[in-house]
CSV table of C-alpha atoms in Angstrom, one decimal:
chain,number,residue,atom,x,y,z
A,1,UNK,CA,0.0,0.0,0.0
A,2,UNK,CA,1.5,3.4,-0.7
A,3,UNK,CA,1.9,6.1,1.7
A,4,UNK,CA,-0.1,8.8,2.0
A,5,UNK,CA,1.9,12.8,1.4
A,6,UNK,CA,3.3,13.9,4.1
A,7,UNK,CA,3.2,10.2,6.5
A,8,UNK,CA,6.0,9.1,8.1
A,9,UNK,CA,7.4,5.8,7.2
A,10,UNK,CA,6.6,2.9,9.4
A,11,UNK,CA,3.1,4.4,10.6
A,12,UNK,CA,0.0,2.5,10.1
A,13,UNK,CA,-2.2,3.7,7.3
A,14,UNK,CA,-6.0,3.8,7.6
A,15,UNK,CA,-7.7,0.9,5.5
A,16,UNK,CA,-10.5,0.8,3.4
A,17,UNK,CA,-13.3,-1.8,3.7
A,18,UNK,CA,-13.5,-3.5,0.2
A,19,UNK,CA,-17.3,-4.5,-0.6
A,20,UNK,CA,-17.0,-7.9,0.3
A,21,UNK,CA,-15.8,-7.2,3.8
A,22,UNK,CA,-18.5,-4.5,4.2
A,23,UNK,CA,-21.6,-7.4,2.7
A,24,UNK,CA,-20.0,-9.8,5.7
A,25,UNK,CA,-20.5,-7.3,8.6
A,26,UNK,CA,-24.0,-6.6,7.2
A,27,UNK,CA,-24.9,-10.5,7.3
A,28,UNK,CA,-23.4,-10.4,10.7
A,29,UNK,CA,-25.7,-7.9,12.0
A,30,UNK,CA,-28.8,-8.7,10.2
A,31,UNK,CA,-28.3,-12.8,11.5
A,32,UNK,CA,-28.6,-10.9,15.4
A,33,UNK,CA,-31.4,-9.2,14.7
A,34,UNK,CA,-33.5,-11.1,16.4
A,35,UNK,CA,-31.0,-11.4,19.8
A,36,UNK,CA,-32.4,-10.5,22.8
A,37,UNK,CA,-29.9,-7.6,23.8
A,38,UNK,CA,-32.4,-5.8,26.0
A,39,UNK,CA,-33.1,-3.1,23.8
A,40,UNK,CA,-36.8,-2.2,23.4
A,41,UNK,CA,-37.8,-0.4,20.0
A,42,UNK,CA,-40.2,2.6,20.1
A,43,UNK,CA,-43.2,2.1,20.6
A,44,UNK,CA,-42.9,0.0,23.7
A,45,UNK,CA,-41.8,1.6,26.7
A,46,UNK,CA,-40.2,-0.4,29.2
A,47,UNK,CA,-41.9,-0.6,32.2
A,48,UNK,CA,-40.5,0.0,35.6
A,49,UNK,CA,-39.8,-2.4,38.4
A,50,UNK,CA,-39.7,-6.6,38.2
A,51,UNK,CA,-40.6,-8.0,34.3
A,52,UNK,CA,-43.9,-9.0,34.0
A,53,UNK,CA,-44.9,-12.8,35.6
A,54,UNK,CA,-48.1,-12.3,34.0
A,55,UNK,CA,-49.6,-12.0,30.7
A,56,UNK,CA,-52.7,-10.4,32.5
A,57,UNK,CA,-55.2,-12.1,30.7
A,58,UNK,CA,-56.3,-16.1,29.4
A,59,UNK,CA,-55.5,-15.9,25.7
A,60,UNK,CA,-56.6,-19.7,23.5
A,61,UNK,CA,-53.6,-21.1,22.1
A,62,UNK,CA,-55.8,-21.5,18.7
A,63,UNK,CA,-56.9,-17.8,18.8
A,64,UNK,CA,-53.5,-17.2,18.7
A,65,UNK,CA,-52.4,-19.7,16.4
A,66,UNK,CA,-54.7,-18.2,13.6
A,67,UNK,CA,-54.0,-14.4,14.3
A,68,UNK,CA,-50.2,-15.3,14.1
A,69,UNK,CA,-50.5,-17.2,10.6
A,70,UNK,CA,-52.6,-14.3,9.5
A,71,UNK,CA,-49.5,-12.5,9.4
A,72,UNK,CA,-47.7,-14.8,7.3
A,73,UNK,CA,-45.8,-12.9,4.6
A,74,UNK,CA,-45.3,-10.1,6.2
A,75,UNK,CA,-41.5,-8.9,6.2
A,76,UNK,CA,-39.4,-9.1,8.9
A,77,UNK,CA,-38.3,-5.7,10.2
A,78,UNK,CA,-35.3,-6.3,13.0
A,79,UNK,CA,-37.2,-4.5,16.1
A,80,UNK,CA,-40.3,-4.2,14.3
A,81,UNK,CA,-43.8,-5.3,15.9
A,82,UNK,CA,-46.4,-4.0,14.0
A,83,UNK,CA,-48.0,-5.4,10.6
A,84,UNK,CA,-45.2,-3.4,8.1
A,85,UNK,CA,-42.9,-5.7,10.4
A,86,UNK,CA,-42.5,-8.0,12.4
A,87,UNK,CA,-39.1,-9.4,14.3
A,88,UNK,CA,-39.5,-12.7,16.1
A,89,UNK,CA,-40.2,-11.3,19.8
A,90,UNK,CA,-42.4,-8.2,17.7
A,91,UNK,CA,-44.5,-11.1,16.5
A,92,UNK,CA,-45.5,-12.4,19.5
A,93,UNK,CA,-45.7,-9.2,21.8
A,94,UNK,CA,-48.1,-8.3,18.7
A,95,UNK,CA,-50.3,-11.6,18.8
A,96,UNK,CA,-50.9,-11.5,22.2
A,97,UNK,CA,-51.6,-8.0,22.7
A,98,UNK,CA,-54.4,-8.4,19.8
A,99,UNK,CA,-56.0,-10.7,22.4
A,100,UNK,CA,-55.7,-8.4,25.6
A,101,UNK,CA,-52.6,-9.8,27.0
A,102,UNK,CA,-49.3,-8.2,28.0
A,103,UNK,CA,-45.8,-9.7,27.6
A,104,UNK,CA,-42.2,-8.4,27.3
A,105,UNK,CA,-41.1,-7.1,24.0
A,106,UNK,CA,-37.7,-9.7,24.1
A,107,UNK,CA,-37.2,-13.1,23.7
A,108,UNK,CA,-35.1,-13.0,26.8
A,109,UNK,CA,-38.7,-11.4,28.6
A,110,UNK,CA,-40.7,-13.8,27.0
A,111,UNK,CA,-38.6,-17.0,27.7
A,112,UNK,CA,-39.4,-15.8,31.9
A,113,UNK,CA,-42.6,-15.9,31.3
A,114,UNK,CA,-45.0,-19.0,32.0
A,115,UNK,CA,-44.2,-22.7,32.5
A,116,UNK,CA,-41.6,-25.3,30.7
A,117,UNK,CA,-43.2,-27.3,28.6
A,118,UNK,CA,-41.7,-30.2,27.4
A,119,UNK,CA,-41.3,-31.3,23.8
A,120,UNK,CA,-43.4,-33.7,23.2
A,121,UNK,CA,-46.8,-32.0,25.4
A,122,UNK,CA,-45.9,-28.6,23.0
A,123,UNK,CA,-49.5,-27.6,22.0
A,124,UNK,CA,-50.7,-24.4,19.8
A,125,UNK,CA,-50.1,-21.1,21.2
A,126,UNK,CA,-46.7,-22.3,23.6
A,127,UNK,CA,-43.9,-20.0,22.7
A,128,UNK,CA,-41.0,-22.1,21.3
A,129,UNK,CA,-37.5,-20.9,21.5
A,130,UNK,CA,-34.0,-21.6,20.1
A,131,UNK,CA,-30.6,-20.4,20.3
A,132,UNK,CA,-29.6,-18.6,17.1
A,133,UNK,CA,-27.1,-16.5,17.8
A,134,UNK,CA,-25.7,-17.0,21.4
A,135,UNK,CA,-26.5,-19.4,23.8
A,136,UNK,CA,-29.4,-19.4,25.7
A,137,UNK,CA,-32.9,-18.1,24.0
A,138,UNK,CA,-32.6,-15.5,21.4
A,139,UNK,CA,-35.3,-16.1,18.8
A,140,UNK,CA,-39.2,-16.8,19.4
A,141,UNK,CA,-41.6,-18.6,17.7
A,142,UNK,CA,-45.4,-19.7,18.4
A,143,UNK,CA,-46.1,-23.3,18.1
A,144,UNK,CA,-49.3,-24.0,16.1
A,145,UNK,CA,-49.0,-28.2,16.7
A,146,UNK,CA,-46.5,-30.3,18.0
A,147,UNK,CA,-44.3,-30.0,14.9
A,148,UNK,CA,-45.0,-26.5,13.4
A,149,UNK,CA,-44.5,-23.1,14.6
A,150,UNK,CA,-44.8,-19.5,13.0
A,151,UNK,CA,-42.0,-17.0,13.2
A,152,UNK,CA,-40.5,-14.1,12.1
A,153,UNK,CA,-36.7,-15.1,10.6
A,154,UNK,CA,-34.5,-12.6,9.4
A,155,UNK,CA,-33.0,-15.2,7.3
A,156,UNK,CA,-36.5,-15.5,5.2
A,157,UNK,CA,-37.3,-12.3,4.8
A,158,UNK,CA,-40.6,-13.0,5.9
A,159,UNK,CA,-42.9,-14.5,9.0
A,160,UNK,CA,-43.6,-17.7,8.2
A,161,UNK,CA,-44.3,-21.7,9.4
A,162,UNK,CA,-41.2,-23.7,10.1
A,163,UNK,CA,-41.1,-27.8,11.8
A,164,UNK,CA,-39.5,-28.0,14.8
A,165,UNK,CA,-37.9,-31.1,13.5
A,166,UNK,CA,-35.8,-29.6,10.5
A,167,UNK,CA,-32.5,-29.9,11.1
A,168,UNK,CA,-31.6,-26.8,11.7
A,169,UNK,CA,-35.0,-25.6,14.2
A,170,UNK,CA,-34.6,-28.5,16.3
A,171,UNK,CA,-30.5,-28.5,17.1
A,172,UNK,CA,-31.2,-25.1,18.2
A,173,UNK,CA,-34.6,-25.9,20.6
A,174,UNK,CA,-33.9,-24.7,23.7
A,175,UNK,CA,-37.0,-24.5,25.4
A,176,UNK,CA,-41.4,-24.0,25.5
A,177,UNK,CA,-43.0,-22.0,27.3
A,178,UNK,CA,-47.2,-22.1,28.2
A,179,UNK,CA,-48.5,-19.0,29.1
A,180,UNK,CA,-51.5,-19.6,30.9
């Protein structure tokens, strides 16, 4: 690399980021979108005090199974929770809120919430999660069988119905949770 005028010899120069470099960071960032990092997007305040224990009111797991796939197609917008977009723990604050109840606007608030449920009792309207980007829960789904759950995957594009027993779904399960 040339010096620039005027630098002395031996002194690091400043680097440019050649396109490919600059397209890998991008797919870095976009494939965390869906993280739990604690940040909550306008509009949802965060409340004060403890995280909710309660969703504050008993929603049907196939109530929310068909307003979830109703929103099938829709693209995914990383911290979006409204109709123009949805990311994964966006989806589900949404869902539930269209049916009077309350939960946290991340996957790490949502994965507190409830009881475990274990794999094989998964029914529709559980919240199933998997490790995608760290360990632990950091992306949300809601189950609509035992198999099958809608989400909102940055990957995709858009929300949309996965099986929990794809390859890649089920190495990553980490948990279901009923809230009830």
């Amino acid at each position: 690399m040339p010096r620039r005028r005027g630098a002395r010899a031996g002194t690091p120069q400043p680097r440019s980021l050649a396109l490919p470099g600059v397209i890998a960071l991008i797919g870095v960032l976009s494939s965390a979108a869906c993280a739990s990092t604690g940040a909550v997007p306008a509009p949802f305040p965060r409340p004060g005090g403890a995280p909710a224990q309660s969703i504050g009111a008993p929603v049907h797991g196939t109530a929310l199974v068909r307003t979830a796939m109703s929103f099938q197609g829709v693209p995914y917008r990383n911290g979006g929770g409204d109709p123009s977009g949805f990311d994964c723990s966006g989806l589900v604050a949404y869902v539930f809120a269209r049916h009077g109840a309350v939960v946290p606007r991340t996957v790490s608030g949502q994965f507190s919430l409830g009881r475990g449920v274990r794999r094989g009792s998964i029914a529709p309207g559980d919240l199933v999660f998997f490790s995608t980007v760290a360990p632990g829960a950091s992306h949300v789904g809601i189950a609509i069988s035992g198999d099958q759950f809608v989400h909102a995957p940055a990957t995709t594009g858009v929300v949309r119905v996965e099986r929990l027993t794809s390859r890649y779904w089920s190495r990553r399960f980490v948990g279901a949770r009923r809230l009830d």
